[in-house]
CSV table of C-alpha atoms and ligand atoms in Angstrom, one decimal:
chain,number,residue,atom,x,y,z
E,76,MET,CA,-0.1,-0.4,-0.2
E,77,ARG,CA,1.3,3.6,-1.0
E,78,ASN,CA,1.1,6.1,1.5
E,79,ALA,CA,-1.2,9.0,0.1
E,80,ASP,CA,0.7,11.8,2.4
E,81,VAL,CA,4.1,10.8,0.6
E,82,PHE,CA,5.1,13.6,-1.9
E,83,PRO,CA,6.0,11.9,-5.4
E,84,ARG,CA,9.6,11.0,-6.2
E,85,TYR,CA,9.1,11.7,-10.1
E,86,ARG,CA,10.8,14.9,-11.7
E,87,GLY,CA,10.0,15.7,-15.2
E,88,ASN,CA,12.1,17.5,-17.8
E,89,MET,CA,10.1,20.7,-18.9
E,90,GLU,CA,10.8,23.2,-21.6
E,91,TYR,CA,8.8,26.2,-23.4
E,92,PHE,CA,8.0,25.3,-27.0
E,93,CYS,CA,6.2,28.2,-29.1
E,94,LEU,CA,3.3,27.2,-31.4
E,95,GLY,CA,4.5,30.0,-33.5
E,96,CYS,CA,7.9,29.3,-34.5
E,97,GLY,CA,8.8,25.8,-32.8
E,98,GLN,CA,11.6,27.2,-31.0
E,99,ARG,CA,12.0,25.9,-27.5
E,100,HIS,CA,13.7,27.1,-24.4
E,101,GLY,CA,14.3,26.0,-20.6
E,102,VAL,CA,11.8,27.2,-17.6
E,103,ASP,CA,14.5,28.4,-15.8
E,104,GLU,CA,13.8,32.1,-17.5
E,105,LEU,CA,10.5,34.1,-16.7
E,106,LEU,CA,9.2,33.9,-20.2
E,107,TYR,CA,6.0,35.0,-21.3
E,108,THR,CA,6.0,34.9,-24.8
E,109,CYS,CA,8.3,33.7,-27.5
E,110,PRO,CA,11.1,36.0,-27.6
E,111,SER,CA,11.7,35.4,-31.4
E,112,CYS,CA,8.1,35.8,-33.0
E,113,GLY,CA,6.1,36.6,-29.9
E,114,GLY,CA,4.0,33.6,-30.2
E,115,VAL,CA,2.2,31.5,-27.7
E,116,PHE,CA,4.0,28.6,-25.6
E,117,MET,CA,2.9,25.5,-24.8
E,118,LEU,CA,4.6,23.5,-22.0
E,119,ASP,CA,6.1,20.1,-22.9
E,120,ASN,CA,7.4,17.4,-20.1
E,121,LEU,CA,10.3,15.9,-22.2
E,122,ALA,CA,9.9,13.1,-19.6
E,123,PHE,CA,6.5,12.1,-20.5
E,124,ASP,CA,7.2,8.9,-21.9
E,125,LYS,CA,8.6,7.6,-18.7
E,126,LEU,CA,5.0,7.7,-17.1
E,127,ALA,CA,4.2,5.8,-19.7
E,128,GLU,CA,5.8,2.8,-18.2
E,129,THR,CA,3.2,3.1,-15.4
E,130,SER,CA,-0.4,1.4,-16.5
E,131,GLY,CA,-3.0,3.4,-16.9
E,132,ASP,CA,-4.9,0.9,-13.9
E,133,GLU,CA,-1.6,1.8,-11.6
E,134,TRP,CA,-2.3,5.7,-12.2
E,135,ARG,CA,-6.2,5.6,-11.3
E,136,GLU,CA,-5.3,3.4,-8.3
E,137,ILE,CA,-2.7,6.3,-7.4
E,138,PHE,CA,-4.7,9.4,-8.0
E,139,ASP,CA,-7.6,7.6,-6.1
E,140,GLU,CA,-5.3,7.0,-3.2
E,141,ARG,CA,-4.1,10.8,-3.2
E,142,ALA,CA,-7.2,12.1,-3.3
E,143,SER,CA,-7.6,11.2,0.7
E,144,SER,CA,-4.2,12.8,1.1
E,145,ARG,CA,-3.4,14.9,4.2
E,146,ASN,CA,-0.8,16.5,2.7
E,147,THR,CA,-1.4,20.2,1.7
E,148,ALA,CA,0.8,20.1,-1.0
E,149,LEU,CA,-1.4,17.3,-3.0
E,150,ARG,CA,-4.7,18.1,-1.7
E,151,GLY,CA,-5.3,20.7,-4.6
E,152,ILE,CA,-4.4,20.7,-8.3
E,153,PHE,CA,-1.4,18.9,-7.3
E,154,ARG,CA,-3.0,15.7,-7.0
E,155,PHE,CA,-1.9,15.1,-10.2
E,156,TYR,CA,1.3,16.2,-10.0
E,157,GLU,CA,3.2,13.8,-12.5
E,158,LEU,CA,0.8,15.4,-15.0
E,159,MET,CA,1.0,19.0,-13.6
E,160,ALA,CA,4.0,20.8,-13.1
E,161,PRO,CA,6.9,18.1,-11.8
E,162,VAL,CA,9.1,20.3,-12.1
E,163,VAL,CA,8.4,22.0,-8.3
E,164,GLU,CA,9.3,20.8,-4.9
E,165,GLU,CA,6.9,20.1,-2.2
E,166,GLU,CA,7.7,23.4,-0.7
E,167,ASP,CA,7.4,25.6,-3.5
E,168,ILE,CA,3.4,24.5,-3.4
E,169,VAL,CA,1.0,27.2,-3.3
E,170,TYR,CA,-2.3,25.8,-1.7
E,171,LEU,CA,-5.4,28.1,-1.3
E,172,GLY,CA,-7.9,25.4,-1.3
E,173,GLU,CA,-8.4,25.2,-5.1
E,174,GLY,CA,-9.6,22.5,-7.5
E,175,ASN,CA,-11.9,19.6,-6.2
E,176,THR,CA,-14.9,21.4,-6.7
E,177,PRO,CA,-18.0,19.9,-6.6
E,178,ILE,CA,-19.9,18.5,-9.6
E,179,VAL,CA,-23.7,18.8,-8.9
E,180,GLU,CA,-26.3,16.5,-10.7
E,181,ALA,CA,-29.0,19.2,-12.6
E,182,SER,CA,-32.2,19.4,-10.5
E,183,LYS,CA,-34.5,17.2,-11.4
E,184,HIS,CA,-37.1,20.0,-13.1
E,185,LEU,CA,-34.0,21.0,-15.6
E,186,VAL,CA,-33.3,17.4,-16.3
E,187,ALA,CA,-37.1,16.6,-17.1
E,188,LYS,CA,-37.1,20.1,-19.4
E,189,THR,CA,-34.0,19.7,-21.3
E,190,GLY,CA,-34.5,15.7,-21.8
E,191,VAL,CA,-30.9,15.2,-21.3
E,192,GLN,CA,-28.7,14.4,-18.0
E,193,PHE,CA,-26.5,16.7,-17.0
E,194,ALA,CA,-24.1,18.4,-13.9
E,195,TYR,CA,-22.9,21.5,-13.4
E,196,LYS,CA,-19.5,21.3,-11.9
E,197,ASN,CA,-19.3,24.5,-10.1
E,198,ASP,CA,-15.5,26.0,-10.3
E,199,GLY,CA,-16.9,29.5,-8.7
E,200,GLN,CA,-16.3,27.3,-5.3
E,201,ASN,CA,-12.7,27.8,-6.0
E,202,PRO,CA,-11.1,30.4,-3.1
E,203,SER,CA,-11.6,33.6,-5.5
E,204,ALA,CA,-15.0,32.1,-6.8
E,205,SER,CA,-13.6,31.5,-10.4
E,206,PHE,CA,-11.3,28.7,-12.2
E,207,LYS,CA,-9.0,31.4,-12.8
E,208,ASP,CA,-7.7,29.9,-9.3
E,209,ARG,CA,-6.4,26.7,-10.5
E,210,GLY,CA,-4.1,28.5,-13.1
E,211,MET,CA,-2.7,30.8,-10.6
E,212,ALA,CA,-1.7,27.9,-8.1
E,213,CYS,CA,0.5,26.6,-10.5
E,214,ALA,CA,1.7,29.9,-12.0
E,215,PHE,CA,2.8,31.2,-8.2
E,216,SER,CA,4.4,27.5,-7.4
E,217,TYR,CA,6.5,27.6,-10.7
E,218,LEU,CA,7.5,31.2,-9.4
E,219,LYS,CA,8.2,30.3,-5.8
E,220,ALA,CA,10.5,27.8,-7.1
E,221,LEU,CA,12.0,30.1,-9.6
E,222,VAL,CA,12.6,32.9,-6.8
E,223,ARG,CA,14.3,30.0,-4.7
E,224,LYS,CA,16.3,29.1,-7.3
E,225,HIS,CA,17.3,32.4,-8.0
E,226,GLY,CA,17.6,34.1,-4.7
E,227,TRP,CA,15.5,37.1,-6.3
E,228,ASP,CA,14.7,39.3,-3.7
E,229,GLU,CA,11.6,41.2,-5.6
E,230,VAL,CA,9.5,40.3,-7.9
E,231,LEU,CA,6.5,42.0,-9.2
E,232,THR,CA,3.7,40.0,-10.5
E,233,VAL,CA,1.5,41.8,-13.0
E,234,CYS,CA,-1.9,41.4,-14.9
E,235,ALA,CA,-4.6,43.5,-16.5
E,236,SER,CA,-8.0,42.5,-16.3
E,237,THR,CA,-11.3,43.7,-15.1
E,238,GLY,CA,-12.3,40.6,-13.2
E,239,ASP,CA,-11.3,37.2,-11.8
E,240,THR,CA,-7.6,37.1,-13.2
E,241,SER,CA,-7.0,40.0,-11.2
E,242,ALA,CA,-8.8,38.7,-8.4
E,243,ALA,CA,-6.9,35.3,-8.3
E,244,ALA,CA,-3.5,36.6,-9.0
E,245,ALA,CA,-3.7,39.3,-5.9
E,246,LEU,CA,-5.0,36.5,-3.7
E,247,TYR,CA,-2.4,34.2,-4.0
E,248,ALA,CA,0.7,37.4,-4.2
E,249,SER,CA,-1.0,38.3,-1.1
E,250,TYR,CA,-0.7,35.0,0.6
E,251,VAL,CA,3.1,33.9,-0.6
E,252,GLY,CA,4.1,37.4,0.1
E,253,LYS,CA,7.4,38.3,0.2
E,254,PRO,CA,9.3,38.7,-1.8
E,255,LEU,CA,6.2,38.6,-4.5
E,256,LYS,CA,4.3,41.8,-5.2
E,257,SER,CA,1.0,42.1,-6.8
E,258,VAL,CA,0.6,44.6,-9.6
E,259,VAL,CA,-3.5,44.6,-11.1
E,260,LEU,CA,-4.2,47.1,-14.1
E,261,LEU,CA,-7.3,48.1,-14.6
E,262,PRO,CA,-9.8,50.1,-17.3
E,263,HIS,CA,-10.5,53.2,-15.2
E,264,GLY,CA,-14.0,53.2,-14.4
E,265,LYS,CA,-15.0,49.5,-15.9
E,266,VAL,CA,-14.7,47.8,-13.0
E,267,THR,CA,-17.7,47.1,-10.7
E,268,PRO,CA,-17.3,47.5,-7.2
E,269,GLN,CA,-16.9,43.8,-6.6
E,270,GLN,CA,-14.8,43.1,-9.2
E,271,LEU,CA,-12.5,46.1,-7.6
E,272,SER,CA,-13.0,44.9,-4.1
E,273,GLN,CA,-11.3,41.4,-4.5
E,274,PRO,CA,-7.6,43.2,-5.5
E,275,LEU,CA,-8.0,45.9,-3.6
E,276,GLY,CA,-9.0,43.5,-0.4
E,277,SER,CA,-5.8,41.5,-1.0
E,278,GLY,CA,-3.9,44.3,-0.7
E,279,ALA,CA,-2.0,44.6,-4.3
E,280,THR,CA,-1.3,48.1,-5.9
E,281,VAL,CA,-4.3,48.7,-8.0
E,282,LEU,CA,-3.4,51.1,-11.1
E,283,GLU,CA,-5.9,52.2,-13.7
E,284,VAL,CA,-5.5,54.1,-17.0
E,285,PRO,CA,-8.0,55.1,-19.0
E,286,GLY,CA,-9.7,52.8,-22.0
E,287,VAL,CA,-10.6,49.3,-22.1
E,288,PHE,CA,-9.0,45.7,-21.1
E,289,ASP,CA,-7.3,45.7,-24.5
E,290,ASP,CA,-5.3,49.1,-23.9
E,291,CYS,CA,-4.3,47.7,-20.2
E,292,MET,CA,-2.9,44.2,-21.9
E,293,LYS,CA,-0.8,46.6,-24.4
E,294,VAL,CA,0.8,48.4,-21.6
E,295,VAL,CA,1.4,45.1,-18.8
E,296,GLU,CA,3.2,43.7,-22.2
E,297,HIS,CA,5.3,46.4,-22.8
E,298,LEU,CA,6.7,45.9,-19.1
E,299,ALA,CA,7.0,42.8,-19.1
E,300,GLU,CA,9.6,42.9,-22.5
E,301,ASN,CA,11.4,45.5,-20.7
E,302,TYR,CA,11.1,44.9,-17.2
E,303,ARG,CA,11.9,41.5,-14.5
E,304,VAL,CA,8.2,41.4,-14.1
E,305,ALA,CA,6.2,38.2,-13.8
E,306,LEU,CA,3.1,38.6,-16.2
E,307,LEU,CA,0.2,36.3,-15.1
E,308,ASN,CA,-2.6,36.8,-18.0
E,309,SER,CA,-3.8,33.7,-19.7
E,310,LYS,CA,-0.3,33.8,-22.3
E,311,ASN,CA,1.6,32.7,-19.2
E,312,SER,CA,1.3,28.7,-20.4
E,313,TRP,CA,2.1,27.8,-16.3
E,314,ARG,CA,-1.5,29.1,-15.7
E,315,ILE,CA,-2.8,26.6,-18.7
E,316,LEU,CA,-1.3,23.7,-17.2
E,317,GLY,CA,-2.7,24.4,-13.6
E,318,GLN,CA,-6.2,24.6,-15.4
E,319,GLU,CA,-5.8,21.1,-16.7
E,320,SER,CA,-7.0,20.0,-13.5
E,321,TYR,CA,-10.7,20.3,-14.2
E,322,ALA,CA,-10.5,17.7,-16.6
E,323,PHE,CA,-8.7,15.4,-14.3
E,324,GLU,CA,-11.0,16.0,-11.9
E,325,VAL,CA,-14.1,15.5,-14.0
E,326,ALA,CA,-12.3,12.1,-15.1
E,327,GLN,CA,-11.8,11.4,-11.8
E,328,TRP,CA,-15.4,11.9,-10.7
E,329,TYR,CA,-16.7,9.9,-13.3
E,330,ASN,CA,-14.5,6.5,-12.3
E,331,TRP,CA,-12.2,7.3,-15.3
E,332,ASP,CA,-14.8,6.7,-17.6
E,333,VAL,CA,-15.9,9.8,-20.1
E,334,ALA,CA,-16.5,8.1,-23.1
E,335,ASP,CA,-20.3,9.0,-23.1
E,336,LYS,CA,-19.4,12.3,-21.6
E,337,CYS,CA,-20.1,16.0,-23.7
E,338,ILE,CA,-18.1,18.9,-21.7
E,339,PHE,CA,-19.1,22.3,-22.4
E,340,VAL,CA,-17.1,25.0,-21.5
E,341,PRO,CA,-17.6,29.0,-22.5
E,342,ILE,CA,-14.7,30.6,-24.7
E,343,GLY,CA,-13.2,34.1,-23.8
E,344,ASN,CA,-9.3,34.1,-24.6
E,345,ALA,CA,-9.5,30.2,-25.0
E,346,GLY,CA,-7.1,29.1,-21.8
E,347,ASN,CA,-9.8,27.6,-20.4
E,348,ILE,CA,-10.8,25.2,-23.1
E,349,THR,CA,-7.3,24.9,-24.1
E,350,ALA,CA,-6.5,23.3,-20.9
E,351,VAL,CA,-9.7,21.2,-20.7
E,352,MET,CA,-8.6,19.8,-24.1
E,353,GLY,CA,-5.1,19.3,-23.0
E,354,GLY,CA,-6.0,17.2,-19.8
E,355,PHE,CA,-8.1,14.7,-21.4
E,356,LEU,CA,-5.4,14.3,-24.0
E,357,LYS,CA,-2.8,13.9,-21.5
E,358,LEU,CA,-4.9,11.0,-19.5
E,359,PHE,CA,-5.9,9.3,-22.9
E,360,ARG,CA,-1.9,9.0,-23.7
E,361,LEU,CA,-1.1,7.3,-20.8
E,362,GLY,CA,-4.5,4.8,-20.7
E,363,ILE,CA,-5.9,6.4,-17.7
E,364,ILE,CA,-8.9,6.8,-20.0
E,365,LYS,CA,-10.0,4.8,-22.7
E,366,ALA,CA,-11.9,7.2,-24.8
E,367,LEU,CA,-11.9,11.1,-25.1
E,368,PRO,CA,-15.3,12.9,-24.2
E,369,ARG,CA,-16.9,15.2,-26.6
E,370,VAL,CA,-16.0,19.0,-25.9
E,371,PHE,CA,-18.3,21.6,-26.9
E,372,GLY,CA,-17.1,25.4,-27.1
E,373,VAL,CA,-19.6,27.8,-25.9
E,374,GLN,CA,-19.5,31.7,-27.7
E,375,SER,CA,-22.3,34.7,-27.4
E,376,HIS,CA,-23.4,36.2,-30.8
E,377,HIS,CA,-21.6,38.8,-29.5
E,378,ALA,CA,-18.0,38.0,-29.2
E,379,ASP,CA,-17.5,34.8,-31.4
E,380,PRO,CA,-14.3,34.7,-33.6
E,381,VAL,CA,-13.8,30.8,-32.5
E,382,TYR,CA,-17.5,29.6,-33.4
E,383,ARG,CA,-17.0,31.6,-37.0
E,384,TYR,CA,-13.7,29.8,-37.5
E,385,TYR,CA,-15.2,26.1,-36.8
E,386,SER,CA,-18.3,26.9,-38.2
E,387,VAL,CA,-16.6,26.2,-41.8
E,388,GLU,CA,-17.1,22.4,-42.4
E,389,ASP,CA,-13.8,21.9,-44.5
E,390,PRO,CA,-10.8,22.7,-42.2
E,391,LYS,CA,-8.6,23.7,-45.6
E,392,GLU,CA,-11.6,26.5,-45.9
E,393,ARG,CA,-11.2,28.0,-42.5
E,394,GLU,CA,-10.0,31.3,-41.4
E,395,TYR,CA,-9.4,32.9,-38.6
E,396,LYS,CA,-10.4,36.5,-38.2
E,397,PRO,CA,-10.2,38.8,-35.0
E,398,VAL,CA,-14.0,39.9,-34.7
E,399,LYS,CA,-15.4,43.3,-32.6
E,400,VAL,CA,-17.2,42.7,-29.9
E,401,THR,CA,-20.2,44.0,-28.3
E,402,PRO,CA,-21.5,43.9,-24.9
E,403,SER,CA,-22.0,40.5,-23.7
E,404,VAL,CA,-23.4,39.4,-20.3
E,405,ALA,CA,-20.9,36.9,-20.7
E,406,GLN,CA,-18.7,39.8,-19.8
E,407,ALA,CA,-15.3,37.5,-18.7
E,408,ALA,CA,-15.7,35.9,-22.4
E,409,MET,CA,-16.3,38.9,-24.3
E,410,ILE,CA,-13.0,38.5,-26.6
E,411,GLY,CA,-13.0,39.1,-30.2
E,412,ASN,CA,-9.1,37.7,-30.4
E,413,PRO,CA,-8.3,34.8,-28.2
E,414,VAL,CA,-4.8,35.1,-27.1
E,415,SER,CA,-5.1,30.9,-26.6
E,416,PHE,CA,-6.6,30.3,-30.5
E,417,PRO,CA,-3.5,28.6,-31.7
E,418,ARG,CA,-3.5,26.4,-28.5
E,419,VAL,CA,-6.8,25.2,-29.5
E,420,LYS,CA,-6.6,24.7,-32.8
E,421,HIS,CA,-3.5,22.6,-31.9
E,422,PHE,CA,-5.5,20.2,-29.4
E,423,ALA,CA,-8.9,20.7,-31.6
E,424,GLU,CA,-6.8,18.7,-34.4
E,425,GLN,CA,-5.8,16.2,-31.7
E,426,PHE,CA,-9.0,15.7,-30.4
E,427,GLU,CA,-10.7,15.3,-34.1
E,428,ALA,CA,-7.7,12.8,-35.0
E,429,ILE,CA,-8.6,10.4,-32.2
E,430,GLY,CA,-12.3,11.1,-31.6
E,431,GLY,CA,-13.7,12.3,-34.6
E,432,ARG,CA,-15.0,15.1,-36.3
E,433,ASP,CA,-17.8,15.5,-33.8
E,434,ALA,CA,-15.3,15.1,-30.8
E,435,PHE,CA,-14.4,19.4,-30.8
E,436,GLN,CA,-17.2,21.7,-31.9
E,437,VAL,CA,-18.0,25.1,-30.9
E,438,ILE,CA,-22.1,26.1,-30.3
E,439,LEU,CA,-23.1,29.7,-30.6
E,440,VAL,CA,-25.9,30.9,-28.1
E,441,THR,CA,-27.6,34.6,-28.0
E,442,GLU,CA,-27.4,36.8,-25.1
E,443,GLN,CA,-30.7,36.5,-24.8
E,444,GLN,CA,-30.9,32.5,-24.5
E,445,ILE,CA,-27.5,33.0,-21.9
E,446,MET,CA,-29.2,35.4,-19.2
E,447,ASP,CA,-32.6,33.5,-19.4
E,448,SER,CA,-30.4,30.0,-19.0
E,449,MET,CA,-28.5,31.6,-16.2
E,450,ILE,CA,-31.6,32.9,-14.0
E,451,GLU,CA,-33.0,29.4,-15.1
E,452,ALA,CA,-30.3,27.4,-13.6
E,453,ASN,CA,-30.5,29.2,-10.3
E,454,MET,CA,-33.9,29.6,-10.1
E,455,HIS,CA,-33.3,25.7,-9.5
E,456,GLY,CA,-30.9,25.3,-7.4
E,457,HIS,CA,-27.3,26.1,-9.1
E,458,ILE,CA,-24.6,29.0,-7.9
E,459,ALA,CA,-24.1,29.7,-12.1
E,460,CYS,CA,-22.6,32.8,-13.3
E,461,THR,CA,-23.4,34.3,-16.3
E,462,GLN,CA,-20.7,32.1,-18.4
E,463,GLY,CA,-22.1,29.0,-16.6
E,464,GLY,CA,-25.6,30.4,-18.1
E,465,GLU,CA,-23.8,30.5,-21.2
E,466,CYS,CA,-22.9,26.8,-21.0
E,467,PHE,CA,-26.4,25.5,-20.7
E,468,ALA,CA,-27.9,27.7,-23.2
E,469,GLY,CA,-24.9,25.9,-25.3
E,470,LEU,CA,-26.3,22.6,-24.0
E,471,LYS,CA,-29.9,23.5,-25.3
E,472,ARG,CA,-28.6,24.4,-28.6
E,473,ALA,CA,-26.8,21.4,-29.3
E,474,ILE,CA,-30.0,19.2,-28.1
E,475,GLU,CA,-32.1,21.6,-30.5
E,476,LEU,CA,-29.3,20.7,-33.4
E,477,GLY,CA,-29.5,17.0,-32.7
E,478,LEU,CA,-25.8,16.7,-31.5
E,479,ILE,CA,-26.3,14.6,-28.1
E,480,LYS,CA,-26.9,11.0,-28.7
E,481,GLU,CA,-28.7,8.4,-27.0
E,482,GLY,CA,-27.2,7.9,-23.6
E,483,GLN,CA,-24.6,10.7,-23.5
E,484,SER,CA,-24.6,13.2,-20.4
E,485,ALA,CA,-23.3,16.9,-20.4
E,486,VAL,CA,-20.8,18.5,-17.8
E,487,LEU,CA,-20.9,22.3,-17.9
E,488,ASP,CA,-18.8,24.6,-16.6
E,489,ALA,CA,-19.8,27.1,-13.9
E,490,THR,CA,-16.5,29.0,-14.3
E,491,ALA,CA,-17.5,31.7,-11.3
E,492,HIS,CA,-19.9,32.4,-8.4
E,493,ALA,CA,-23.3,34.1,-9.2
E,494,LEU,CA,-22.5,36.2,-7.3
E,495,LYS,CA,-19.6,37.5,-9.1
E,496,PHE,CA,-22.4,38.5,-12.1
E,497,SER,CA,-25.0,39.6,-9.8
E,498,GLY,CA,-25.1,42.8,-11.9
E,499,PHE,CA,-26.6,41.3,-14.4
E,500,GLN,CA,-29.2,39.4,-12.6
E,501,ASP,CA,-30.3,42.7,-11.4
E,502,MET,CA,-30.7,43.8,-14.5
E,503,TYR,CA,-32.8,41.3,-15.5
E,504,PHE,CA,-34.8,41.4,-12.8
E,505,THR,CA,-35.4,45.3,-13.1
E,506,ASN,CA,-35.5,45.1,-16.8
E,507,THR,CA,-32.9,47.4,-17.1
E,508,PHE,CA,-30.4,46.3,-19.8
E,509,PRO,CA,-28.8,48.9,-22.0
E,510,PRO,CA,-30.1,47.9,-25.6
E,511,GLU,CA,-27.2,46.8,-26.9
E,512,TYR,CA,-27.3,43.8,-25.1
E,513,GLY,CA,-30.5,42.6,-26.8
E,514,VAL,CA,-32.1,40.9,-23.5
E,515,THR,CA,-35.7,40.9,-23.0
E,516,PRO,CA,-36.3,39.9,-19.4
E,517,ASP,CA,-39.2,37.1,-19.0
E,518,MET,CA,-40.9,39.2,-16.1
E,519,SER,CA,-42.5,36.0,-14.9
E,520,LEU,CA,-39.2,35.2,-13.5
E,521,ALA,CA,-38.1,38.7,-11.8
E,522,ASN,CA,-37.8,38.9,-8.1
E,523,ALA,CA,-37.9,41.8,-6.2
E,524,PRO,CA,-38.1,42.2,-2.2
E,525,GLU,CA,-41.3,43.6,-0.9
E,526,LEU,CA,-41.3,46.4,1.8
E,527,LEU,CA,-44.0,45.2,4.5
E,528,VAL,CA,-44.0,48.1,6.5
E,529,ASP,CA,-42.3,51.6,6.1
E,530,ALA,CA,-39.8,53.6,8.2
E,531,GLU,CA,-42.5,56.4,8.6
E,532,ALA,CA,-45.4,53.9,10.2
E,533,LYS,CA,-43.1,52.1,12.2
E,534,ASP,CA,-42.0,55.1,14.1
E,535,LYS,CA,-45.6,55.8,14.9
E,536,LEU,CA,-45.6,52.1,16.8
E,537,SER,CA,-44.7,50.4,20.0
E,538,PRO,CA,-42.1,47.7,19.9
E,539,GLU,CA,-45.0,45.2,20.0
E,540,GLU,CA,-47.1,46.6,18.0
E,541,PHE,CA,-44.8,47.0,15.2
E,542,THR,CA,-44.2,43.3,15.9
E,543,LEU,CA,-47.9,42.2,15.1
E,544,THR,CA,-48.5,44.7,12.2
E,545,ALA,CA,-45.5,43.0,10.5
E,546,ALA,CA,-46.3,39.4,11.2
E,547,LYS,CA,-50.1,40.1,10.1
E,548,ALA,CA,-48.7,41.8,6.4
E,549,ILE,CA,-46.6,38.5,6.4
E,550,ALA,CA,-49.5,36.6,7.0
E,551,ASP,CA,-52.1,38.4,4.8
E,552,ARG,CA,-49.3,38.5,2.2
E,553,LEU,CA,-48.9,34.7,1.8
E,554,GLY,CA,-52.6,33.6,2.9
E,555,LEU,CA,-51.4,32.0,6.1
E,556,ALA,CA,-54.3,30.4,8.1
E,557,SER,CA,-54.2,30.8,11.9
E,558,LYS,CA,-53.6,28.1,14.1
K,10,PLP,C1,-11.7,33.9,-17.6
K,10,PLP,C2,-13.1,33.5,-17.5
K,10,PLP,C3,-13.9,32.8,-18.7
K,10,PLP,C4,-13.2,32.5,-19.9
K,10,PLP,O1,-11.9,31.9,-20.2
K,10,PLP,P1,-11.2,31.9,-21.3
K,10,PLP,O2,-10.1,30.8,-20.3
K,10,PLP,O3,-10.5,33.3,-21.4
K,10,PLP,O4,-11.7,31.3,-22.5
K,10,PLP,C5,-15.1,32.5,-18.5
K,10,PLP,N1,-15.7,32.4,-17.3
K,10,PLP,C6,-15.3,32.9,-16.2
K,10,PLP,C7,-15.7,33.3,-15.2
K,10,PLP,C8,-13.7,33.7,-16.2
K,10,PLP,O5,-13.3,34.0,-15.6
K,11,ZN,ZN1,8.2,31.6,-31.6
């Protein structure tokens, strides 16, 4: 019997390789994008074949045993250490409770209505309330390893974001502390109070410039090229690696059998869907799963460059073009030129080669469908953000198109907690969407608080009278019969 608390002895030999020009670089340097061509990197473990000497059966046993580990280094995404970043040491691993998010079966009502079994994986139950924590746990563990190795006395972690990336980066940086210092760059006036409160609460330096996300992105990329800063946007390949843990957890939850699963993932910058496909491919290559699941990317018609690319049937005719986005309720996925598109293409080809033409697909949904689906899911006990609503809308659309086969079931990614996106719920319930979203609420679903007694009336009552008046008002409102 192995001891699930003992840290693994295996070490990988990792290299960056550029999807643009194919060049390879060692991981001793802090590289964000390819110095030669500016392309995005993937991380390659040159000692991956060594893992294949262990059978799929044995890997399943190892990971199942580790699920009960009390070693904090192995409790989160590094339960899958050998598949993750097997160059960091036990002492480098940062664990804030990320990963192992619950897979919650869809409520009976929703299953009956859609006619398909499905479940939500609640990635909003990560520490900063989005899946971004998976990637940050990996990126910060690697960063800690680098700092230790080089003896750096100051490292600035930087990201541009209007939401979940900055919340996650600021959280992990503040936990690690010295010599890390966290800076986030936000577009002035374009962030909601909730989005702003997370990095502020974590003590990050929050800087603002006029403009939009893209302006911030250009500024931080210029910084990364000219100064020693660790840039934590999703071009950072360590983040992609950490996010692969989502796929590992799904497979493990279903006892390593995902042959009949349809995995729905929203696409923004396309880092998440890259990681999900990459993760399942790793499990397949090691025989840990015997067949790939089907992966469905979902995009809004207001930000749909990946959908447009894959909607062309003949691969030779496909042509990638950035699109101009219009406002989307799936704000975290509102990206017209996804930085990880080359990564999606890289893995989609492998997926199709192994699983056939329908192993990877992209579904288009409307803003209206996204909002209706989020409200519907949450009215039945789920905690989906707008992007989680987008996945549900994607499932319904896929069913409508006849894409879900007999016996198949779906797993929807609720990428963040509903609370982060409560502003959109407010707009739905109060019918106050700005026209550019194109959302008309179903007012039969609207919900609002009702004031039973106003302050003026309360002032005129004694405390006892007030209690009686309020209780009577409730009984009347609800038509309660007295005992
Ligand atoms: C970042 C994010 C997305 C989009 O993920 P990509 O990796 O950019 O495609 C979706 N939902 C939420 C809640 C996010 O924070
Ligand atoms: Zn390159």
